[in-house]
PDB file of C-alpha atoms in Angstrom:
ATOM      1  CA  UNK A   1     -16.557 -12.578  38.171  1.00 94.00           C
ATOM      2  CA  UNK A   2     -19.667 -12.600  35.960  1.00 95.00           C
ATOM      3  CA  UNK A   3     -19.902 -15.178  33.340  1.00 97.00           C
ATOM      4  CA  UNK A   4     -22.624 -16.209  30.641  1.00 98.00           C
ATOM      5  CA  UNK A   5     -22.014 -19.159  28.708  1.00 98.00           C
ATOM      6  CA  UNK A   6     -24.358 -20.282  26.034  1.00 97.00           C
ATOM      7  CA  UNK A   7     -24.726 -23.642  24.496  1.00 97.00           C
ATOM      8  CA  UNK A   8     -27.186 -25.480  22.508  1.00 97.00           C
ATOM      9  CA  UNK A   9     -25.587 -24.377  19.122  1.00 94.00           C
ATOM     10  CA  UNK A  10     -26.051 -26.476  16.084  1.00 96.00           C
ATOM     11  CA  UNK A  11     -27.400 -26.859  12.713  1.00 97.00           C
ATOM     12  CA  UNK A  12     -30.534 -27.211  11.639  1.00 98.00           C
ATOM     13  CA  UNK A  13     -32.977 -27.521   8.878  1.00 98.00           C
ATOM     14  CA  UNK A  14     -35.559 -24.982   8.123  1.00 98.00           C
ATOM     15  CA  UNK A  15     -38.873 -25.325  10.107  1.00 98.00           C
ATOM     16  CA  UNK A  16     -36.900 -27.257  12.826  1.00 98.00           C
ATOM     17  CA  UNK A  17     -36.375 -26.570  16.084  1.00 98.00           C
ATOM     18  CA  UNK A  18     -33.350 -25.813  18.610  1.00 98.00           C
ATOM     19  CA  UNK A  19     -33.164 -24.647  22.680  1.00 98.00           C
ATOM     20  CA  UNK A  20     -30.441 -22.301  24.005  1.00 98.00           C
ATOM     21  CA  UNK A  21     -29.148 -22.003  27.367  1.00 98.00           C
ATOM     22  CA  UNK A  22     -27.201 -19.694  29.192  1.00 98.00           C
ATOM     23  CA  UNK A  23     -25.682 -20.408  32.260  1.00 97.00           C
ATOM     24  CA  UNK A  24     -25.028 -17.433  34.636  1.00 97.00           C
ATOM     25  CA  UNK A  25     -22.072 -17.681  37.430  1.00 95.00           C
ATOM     26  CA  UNK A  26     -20.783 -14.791  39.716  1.00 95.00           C
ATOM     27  CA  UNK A  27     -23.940 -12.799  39.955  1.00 94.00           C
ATOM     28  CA  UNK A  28     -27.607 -12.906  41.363  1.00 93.00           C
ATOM     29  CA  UNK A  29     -29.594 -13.590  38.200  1.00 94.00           C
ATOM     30  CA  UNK A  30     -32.527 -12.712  39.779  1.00 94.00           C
ATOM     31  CA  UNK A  31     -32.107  -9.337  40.181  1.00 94.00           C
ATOM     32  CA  UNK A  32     -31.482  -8.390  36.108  1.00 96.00           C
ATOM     33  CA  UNK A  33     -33.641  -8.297  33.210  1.00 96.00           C
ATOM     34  CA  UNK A  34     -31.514 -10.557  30.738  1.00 97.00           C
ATOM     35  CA  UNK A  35     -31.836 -10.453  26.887  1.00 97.00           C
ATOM     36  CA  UNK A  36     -30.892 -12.661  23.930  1.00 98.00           C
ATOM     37  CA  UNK A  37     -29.311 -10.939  21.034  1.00 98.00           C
ATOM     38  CA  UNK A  38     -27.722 -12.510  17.485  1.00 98.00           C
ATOM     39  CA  UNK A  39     -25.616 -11.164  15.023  1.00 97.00           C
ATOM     40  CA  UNK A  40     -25.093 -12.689  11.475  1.00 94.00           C
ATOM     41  CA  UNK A  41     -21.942 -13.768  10.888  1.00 89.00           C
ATOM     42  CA  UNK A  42     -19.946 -10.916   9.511  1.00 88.00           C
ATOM     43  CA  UNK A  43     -22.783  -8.747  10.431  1.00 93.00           C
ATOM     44  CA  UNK A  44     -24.329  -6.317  12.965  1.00 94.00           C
ATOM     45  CA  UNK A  45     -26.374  -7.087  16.190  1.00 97.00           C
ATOM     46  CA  UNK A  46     -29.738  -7.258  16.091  1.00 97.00           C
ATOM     47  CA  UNK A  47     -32.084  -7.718  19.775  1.00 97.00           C
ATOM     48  CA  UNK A  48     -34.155 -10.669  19.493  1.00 97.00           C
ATOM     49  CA  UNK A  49     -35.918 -10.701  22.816  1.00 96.00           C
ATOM     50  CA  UNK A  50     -35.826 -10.041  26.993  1.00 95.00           C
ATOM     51  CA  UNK A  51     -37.059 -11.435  30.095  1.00 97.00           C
ATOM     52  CA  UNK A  52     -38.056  -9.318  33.733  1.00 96.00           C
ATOM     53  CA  UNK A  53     -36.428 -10.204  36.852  1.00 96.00           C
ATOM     54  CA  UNK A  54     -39.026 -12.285  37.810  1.00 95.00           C
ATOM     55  CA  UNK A  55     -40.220 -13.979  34.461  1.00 95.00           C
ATOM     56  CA  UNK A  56     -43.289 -11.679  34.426  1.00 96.00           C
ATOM     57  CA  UNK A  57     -43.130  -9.641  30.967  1.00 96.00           C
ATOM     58  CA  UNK A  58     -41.341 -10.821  28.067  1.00 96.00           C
ATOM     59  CA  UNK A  59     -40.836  -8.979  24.854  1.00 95.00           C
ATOM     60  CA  UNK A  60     -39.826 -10.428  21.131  1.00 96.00           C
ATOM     61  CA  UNK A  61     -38.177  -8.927  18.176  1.00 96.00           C
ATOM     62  CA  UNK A  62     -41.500  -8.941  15.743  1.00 96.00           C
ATOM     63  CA  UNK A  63     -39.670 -11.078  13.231  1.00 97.00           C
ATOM     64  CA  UNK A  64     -39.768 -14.215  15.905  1.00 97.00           C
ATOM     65  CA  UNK A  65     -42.196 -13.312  17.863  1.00 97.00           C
ATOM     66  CA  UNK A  66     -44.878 -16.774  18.237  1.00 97.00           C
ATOM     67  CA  UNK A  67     -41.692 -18.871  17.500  1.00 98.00           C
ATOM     68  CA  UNK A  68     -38.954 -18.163  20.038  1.00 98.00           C
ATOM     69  CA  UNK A  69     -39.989 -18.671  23.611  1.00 98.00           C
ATOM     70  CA  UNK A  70     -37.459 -16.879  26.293  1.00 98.00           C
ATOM     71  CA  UNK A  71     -37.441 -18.256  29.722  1.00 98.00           C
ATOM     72  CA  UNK A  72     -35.503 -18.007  32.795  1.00 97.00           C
ATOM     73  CA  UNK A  73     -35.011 -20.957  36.054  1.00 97.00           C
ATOM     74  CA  UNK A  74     -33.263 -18.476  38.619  1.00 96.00           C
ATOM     75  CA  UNK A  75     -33.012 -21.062  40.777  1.00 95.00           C
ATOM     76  CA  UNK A  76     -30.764 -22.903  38.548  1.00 95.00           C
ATOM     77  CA  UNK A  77     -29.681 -19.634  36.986  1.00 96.00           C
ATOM     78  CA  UNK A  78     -30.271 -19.739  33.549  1.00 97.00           C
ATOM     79  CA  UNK A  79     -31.308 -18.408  30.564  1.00 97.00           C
ATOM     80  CA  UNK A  80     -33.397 -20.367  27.602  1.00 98.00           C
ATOM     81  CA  UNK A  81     -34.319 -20.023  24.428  1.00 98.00           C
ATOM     82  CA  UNK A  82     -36.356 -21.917  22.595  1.00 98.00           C
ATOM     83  CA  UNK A  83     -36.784 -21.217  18.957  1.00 98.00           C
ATOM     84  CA  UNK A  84     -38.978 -23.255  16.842  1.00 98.00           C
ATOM     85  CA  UNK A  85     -39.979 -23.017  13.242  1.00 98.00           C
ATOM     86  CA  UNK A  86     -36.589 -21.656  12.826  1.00 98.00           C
ATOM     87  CA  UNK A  87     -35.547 -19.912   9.301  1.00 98.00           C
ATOM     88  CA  UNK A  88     -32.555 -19.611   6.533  1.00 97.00           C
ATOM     89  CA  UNK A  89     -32.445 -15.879   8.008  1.00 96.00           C
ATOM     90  CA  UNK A  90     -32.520 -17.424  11.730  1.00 98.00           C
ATOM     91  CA  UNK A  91     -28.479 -17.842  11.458  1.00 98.00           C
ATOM     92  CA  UNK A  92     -26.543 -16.186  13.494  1.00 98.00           C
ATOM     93  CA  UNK A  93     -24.512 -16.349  16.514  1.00 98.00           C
ATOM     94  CA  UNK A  94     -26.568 -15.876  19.524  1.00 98.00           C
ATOM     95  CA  UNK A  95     -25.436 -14.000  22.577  1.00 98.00           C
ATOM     96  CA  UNK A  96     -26.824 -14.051  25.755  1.00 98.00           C
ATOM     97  CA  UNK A  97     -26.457 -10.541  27.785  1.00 98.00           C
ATOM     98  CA  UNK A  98     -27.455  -8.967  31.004  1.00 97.00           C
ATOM     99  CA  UNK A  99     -29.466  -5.782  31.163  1.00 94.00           C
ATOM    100  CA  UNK A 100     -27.164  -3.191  33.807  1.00 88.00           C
ATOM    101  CA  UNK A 101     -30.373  -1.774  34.503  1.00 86.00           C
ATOM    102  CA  UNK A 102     -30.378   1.384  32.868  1.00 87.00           C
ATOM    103  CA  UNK A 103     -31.015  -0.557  29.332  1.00 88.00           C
ATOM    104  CA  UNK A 104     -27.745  -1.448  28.304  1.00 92.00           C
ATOM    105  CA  UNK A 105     -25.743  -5.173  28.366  1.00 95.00           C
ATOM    106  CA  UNK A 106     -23.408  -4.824  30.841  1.00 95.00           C
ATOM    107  CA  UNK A 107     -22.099  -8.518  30.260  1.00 96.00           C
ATOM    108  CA  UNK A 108     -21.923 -10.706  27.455  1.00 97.00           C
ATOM    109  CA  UNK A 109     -21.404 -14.599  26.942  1.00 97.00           C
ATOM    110  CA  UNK A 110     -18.950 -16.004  24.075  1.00 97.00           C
ATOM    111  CA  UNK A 111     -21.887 -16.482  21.813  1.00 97.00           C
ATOM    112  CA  UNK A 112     -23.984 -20.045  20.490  1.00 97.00           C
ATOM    113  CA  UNK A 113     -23.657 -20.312  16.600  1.00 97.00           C
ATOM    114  CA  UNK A 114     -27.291 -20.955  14.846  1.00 98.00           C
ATOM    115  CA  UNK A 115     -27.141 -21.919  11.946  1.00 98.00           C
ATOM    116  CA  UNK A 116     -30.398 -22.978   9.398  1.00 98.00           C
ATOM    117  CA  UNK A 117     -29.928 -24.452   5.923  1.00 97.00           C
ATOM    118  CA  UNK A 118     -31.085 -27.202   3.973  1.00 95.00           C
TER     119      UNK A 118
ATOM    120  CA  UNK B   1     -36.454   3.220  16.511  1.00 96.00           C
ATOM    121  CA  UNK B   2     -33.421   3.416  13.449  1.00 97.00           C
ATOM    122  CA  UNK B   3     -30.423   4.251  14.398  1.00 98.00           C
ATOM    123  CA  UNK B   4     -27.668   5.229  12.054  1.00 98.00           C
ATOM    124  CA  UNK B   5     -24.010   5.544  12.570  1.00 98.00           C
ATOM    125  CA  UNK B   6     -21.653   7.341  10.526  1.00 97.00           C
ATOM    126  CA  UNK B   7     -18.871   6.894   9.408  1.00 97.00           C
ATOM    127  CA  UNK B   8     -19.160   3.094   8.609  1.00 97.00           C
ATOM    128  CA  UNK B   9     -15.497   3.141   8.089  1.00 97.00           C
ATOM    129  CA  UNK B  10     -12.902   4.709  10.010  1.00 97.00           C
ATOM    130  CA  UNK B  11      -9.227   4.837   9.733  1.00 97.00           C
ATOM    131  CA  UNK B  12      -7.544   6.179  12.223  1.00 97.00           C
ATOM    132  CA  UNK B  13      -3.533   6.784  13.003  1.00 97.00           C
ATOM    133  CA  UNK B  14      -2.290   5.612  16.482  1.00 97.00           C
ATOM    134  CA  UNK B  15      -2.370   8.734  18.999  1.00 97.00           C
ATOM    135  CA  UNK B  16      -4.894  10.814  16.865  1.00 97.00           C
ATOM    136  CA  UNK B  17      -8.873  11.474  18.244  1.00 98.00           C
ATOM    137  CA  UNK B  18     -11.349   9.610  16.328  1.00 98.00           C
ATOM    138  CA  UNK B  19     -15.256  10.449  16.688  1.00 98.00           C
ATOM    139  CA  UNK B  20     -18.452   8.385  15.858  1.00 98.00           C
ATOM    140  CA  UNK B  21     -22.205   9.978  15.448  1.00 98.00           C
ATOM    141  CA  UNK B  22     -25.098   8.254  16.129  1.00 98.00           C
ATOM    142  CA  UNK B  23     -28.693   9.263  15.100  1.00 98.00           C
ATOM    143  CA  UNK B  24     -32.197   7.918  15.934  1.00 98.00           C
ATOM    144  CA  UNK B  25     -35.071   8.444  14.195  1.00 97.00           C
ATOM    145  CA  UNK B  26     -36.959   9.822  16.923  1.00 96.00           C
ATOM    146  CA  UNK B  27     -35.922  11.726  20.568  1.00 94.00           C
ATOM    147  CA  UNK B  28     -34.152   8.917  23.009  1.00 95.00           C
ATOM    148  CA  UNK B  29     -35.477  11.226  26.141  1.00 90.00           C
ATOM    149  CA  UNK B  30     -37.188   8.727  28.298  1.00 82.00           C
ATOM    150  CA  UNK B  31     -39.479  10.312  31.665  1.00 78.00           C
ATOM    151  CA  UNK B  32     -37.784  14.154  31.278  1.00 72.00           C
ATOM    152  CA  UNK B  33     -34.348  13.914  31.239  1.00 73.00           C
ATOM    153  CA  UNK B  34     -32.535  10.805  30.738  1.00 78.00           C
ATOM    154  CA  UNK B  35     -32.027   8.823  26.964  1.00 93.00           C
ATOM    155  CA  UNK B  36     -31.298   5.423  27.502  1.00 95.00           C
ATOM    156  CA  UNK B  37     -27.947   5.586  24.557  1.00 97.00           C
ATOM    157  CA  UNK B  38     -24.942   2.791  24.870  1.00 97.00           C
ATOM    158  CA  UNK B  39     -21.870   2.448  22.973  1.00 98.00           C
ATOM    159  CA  UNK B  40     -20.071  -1.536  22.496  1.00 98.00           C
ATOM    160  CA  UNK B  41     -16.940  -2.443  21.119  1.00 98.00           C
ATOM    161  CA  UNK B  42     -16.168  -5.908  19.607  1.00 97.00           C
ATOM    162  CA  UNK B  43     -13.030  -6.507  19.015  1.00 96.00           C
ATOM    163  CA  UNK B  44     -12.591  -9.189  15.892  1.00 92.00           C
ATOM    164  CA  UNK B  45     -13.687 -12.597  17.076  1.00 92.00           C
ATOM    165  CA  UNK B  46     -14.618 -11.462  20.393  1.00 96.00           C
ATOM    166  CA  UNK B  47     -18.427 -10.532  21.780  1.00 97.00           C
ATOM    167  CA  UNK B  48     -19.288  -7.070  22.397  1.00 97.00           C
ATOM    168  CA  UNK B  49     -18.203  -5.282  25.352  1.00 97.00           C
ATOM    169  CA  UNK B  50     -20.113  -1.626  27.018  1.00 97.00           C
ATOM    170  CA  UNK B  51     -18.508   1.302  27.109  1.00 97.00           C
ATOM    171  CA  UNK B  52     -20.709   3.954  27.346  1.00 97.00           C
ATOM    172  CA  UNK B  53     -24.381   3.898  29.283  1.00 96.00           C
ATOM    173  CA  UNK B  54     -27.044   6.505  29.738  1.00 95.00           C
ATOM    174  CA  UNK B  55     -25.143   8.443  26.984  1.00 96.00           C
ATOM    175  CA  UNK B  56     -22.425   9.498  28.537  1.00 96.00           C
ATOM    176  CA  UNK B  57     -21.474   7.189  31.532  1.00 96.00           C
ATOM    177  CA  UNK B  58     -18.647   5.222  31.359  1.00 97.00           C
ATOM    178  CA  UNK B  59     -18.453   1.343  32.160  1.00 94.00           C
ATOM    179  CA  UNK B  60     -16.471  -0.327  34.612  1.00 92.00           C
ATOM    180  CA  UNK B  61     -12.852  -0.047  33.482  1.00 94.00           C
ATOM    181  CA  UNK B  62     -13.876   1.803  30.160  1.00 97.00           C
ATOM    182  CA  UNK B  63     -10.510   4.000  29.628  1.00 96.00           C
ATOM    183  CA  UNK B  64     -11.264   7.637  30.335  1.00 96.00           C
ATOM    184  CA  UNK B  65      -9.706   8.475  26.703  1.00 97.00           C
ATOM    185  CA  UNK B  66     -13.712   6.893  26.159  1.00 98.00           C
ATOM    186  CA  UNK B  67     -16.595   9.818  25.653  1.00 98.00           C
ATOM    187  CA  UNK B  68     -20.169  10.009  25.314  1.00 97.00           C
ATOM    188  CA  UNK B  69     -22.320  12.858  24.364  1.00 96.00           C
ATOM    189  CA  UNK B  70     -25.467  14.377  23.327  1.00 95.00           C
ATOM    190  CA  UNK B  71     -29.114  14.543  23.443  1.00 93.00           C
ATOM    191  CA  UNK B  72     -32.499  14.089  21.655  1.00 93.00           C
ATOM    192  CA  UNK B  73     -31.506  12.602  18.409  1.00 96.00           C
ATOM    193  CA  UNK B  74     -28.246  12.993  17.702  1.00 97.00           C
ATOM    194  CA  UNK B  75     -25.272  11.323  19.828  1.00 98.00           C
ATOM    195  CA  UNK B  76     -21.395  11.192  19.557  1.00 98.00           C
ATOM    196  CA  UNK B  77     -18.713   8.637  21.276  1.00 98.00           C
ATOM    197  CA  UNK B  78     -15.305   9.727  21.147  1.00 98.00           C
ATOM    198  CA  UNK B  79     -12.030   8.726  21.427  1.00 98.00           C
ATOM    199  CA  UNK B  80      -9.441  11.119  22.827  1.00 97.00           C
ATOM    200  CA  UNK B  81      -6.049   9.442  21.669  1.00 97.00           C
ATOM    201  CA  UNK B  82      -6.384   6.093  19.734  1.00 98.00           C
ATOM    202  CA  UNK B  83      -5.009   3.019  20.720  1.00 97.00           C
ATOM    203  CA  UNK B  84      -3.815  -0.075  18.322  1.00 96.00           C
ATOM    204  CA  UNK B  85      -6.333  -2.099  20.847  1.00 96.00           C
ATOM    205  CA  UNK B  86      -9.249   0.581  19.869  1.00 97.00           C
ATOM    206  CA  UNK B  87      -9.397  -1.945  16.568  1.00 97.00           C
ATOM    207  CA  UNK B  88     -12.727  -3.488  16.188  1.00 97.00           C
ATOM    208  CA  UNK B  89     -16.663  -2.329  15.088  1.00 98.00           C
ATOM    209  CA  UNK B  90     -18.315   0.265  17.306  1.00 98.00           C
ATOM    210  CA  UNK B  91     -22.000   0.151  18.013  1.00 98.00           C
ATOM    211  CA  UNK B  92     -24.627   2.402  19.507  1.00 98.00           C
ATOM    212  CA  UNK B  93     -27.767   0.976  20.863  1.00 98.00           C
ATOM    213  CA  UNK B  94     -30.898   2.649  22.000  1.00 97.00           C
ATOM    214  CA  UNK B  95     -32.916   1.101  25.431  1.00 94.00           C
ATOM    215  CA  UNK B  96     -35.738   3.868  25.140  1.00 94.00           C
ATOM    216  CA  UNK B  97     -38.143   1.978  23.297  1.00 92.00           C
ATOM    217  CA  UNK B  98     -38.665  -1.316  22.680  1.00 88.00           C
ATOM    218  CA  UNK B  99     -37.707  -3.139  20.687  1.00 92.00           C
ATOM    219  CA  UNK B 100     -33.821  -1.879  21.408  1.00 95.00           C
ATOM    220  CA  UNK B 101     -31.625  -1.163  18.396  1.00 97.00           C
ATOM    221  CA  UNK B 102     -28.837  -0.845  17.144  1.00 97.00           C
ATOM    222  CA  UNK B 103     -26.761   0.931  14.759  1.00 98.00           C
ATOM    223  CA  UNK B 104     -24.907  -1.092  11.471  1.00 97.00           C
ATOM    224  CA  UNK B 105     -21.185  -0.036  13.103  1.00 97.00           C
ATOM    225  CA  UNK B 106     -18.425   1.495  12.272  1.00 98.00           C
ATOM    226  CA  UNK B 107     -15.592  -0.154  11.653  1.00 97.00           C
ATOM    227  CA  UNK B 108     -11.920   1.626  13.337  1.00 98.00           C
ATOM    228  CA  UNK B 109      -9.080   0.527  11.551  1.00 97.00           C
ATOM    229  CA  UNK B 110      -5.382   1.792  12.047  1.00 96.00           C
ATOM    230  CA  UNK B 111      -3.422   3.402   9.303  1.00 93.00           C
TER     231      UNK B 111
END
């Protein structure tokens, strides 16, 4: 069975700094592009950035783009994120979510909650 | 890429057909023929869950009462008899360009 569970959830004030992971069971990691995306609580979802197969191209929502960092260990597989400088309009729950590989999220894990305020 | 879903709201009694549309802003065709178009249900205090790839392929274990359709611009997921588990916010998502969006969801309700 395929499962993604984040962690690395918390609070945070703004300008600080936080890491997600997301642990991947029952599949070869290796073999999928895998994304991050968030949704604000009692909102929609909104794509914040993906990783190749191999680590090799990496693409960012423009709104974090130079302060989240998305990396992969398929060795170990997981998924990171590392999101620094983070912002009041950075909260959200953050889900990470396997690319099927026709550009859709075939899985999803339960979801880390973000959340930014002074 | 914007992509906007109507309704936002939808009510809908047990057994009847419900339908969503989904517009982009600009053509979803990606190298001739295929428009990289998905459809996710979240179910209240769950994550999302595919339903529909590719526009009109159905997930793994999607219900066949489940249908995608359309091309270019303008895109439709329907619902053949609803369900009281149907409940829950409905989103389309383009994969043709980056970066992917999504659509603000419509919400299915039962009367």
């Amino acid at each position: 069975e395929v499962q993604l569970v984040e962690s690395g959830g918390g609070s945070v004030l703004p300008g600080g700094s936080l890491r997600l992971s997301c642990a991947a069971s029952g599949f070869n990691l290796q073999t999928h592009w895998m994304s991050w995306v968030r949704q604000i609580p009692g909102k929609g979802l909104e794509w914040v950035a993906n990783i190749k197969q191999d680590g090799s191209e990496k693409y960012y929502l423009a709104s974090v783009n130079g302060r989240f960092t998305i990396t992969r260990d398929n060795a170990n597989n997981s998924l990171s994120l590392q999101m620094n400088s983070l912002r009041v309009e950075d909260t959200a729950v953050y889900y990470c979510a396997r690319d099927d590989g026709v550009r859709a999220f075939d899985s999803w894990g339960q979801g880390a909650l973000v959340t930014v305020s002074s | 890429v914007v992509m906007t879903q109507s309704p936002l709201s939808l009510p809908v009694t047990v057994g009847q057909p419900a339908s969503i549309s989904c517009k982009s802003s600009q053509s979803l065709v990606y190298s001739g023929a295929n428009a990289y178009l998905s459809w996710f249900h979240q179910r209240p205090g769950q994550s999302p869950g595919r339903l529909i790839y590719k526009v009109s392929k159905r997930g793994s274990g999607v219900p066949d009462r489940f249908s995608g359709s359309g091309s270019g611009t303008d895109f439709t997921l329907n619902i053949s008899r609803v369900e009281a588990e149907d409940v829950g916010v409905y989103y389309c998502m383009q994969g043709t360009y980056w970066p992917y969006t999504f659509g603000q969801g419509t919400k299915l309700e039962i009367e």
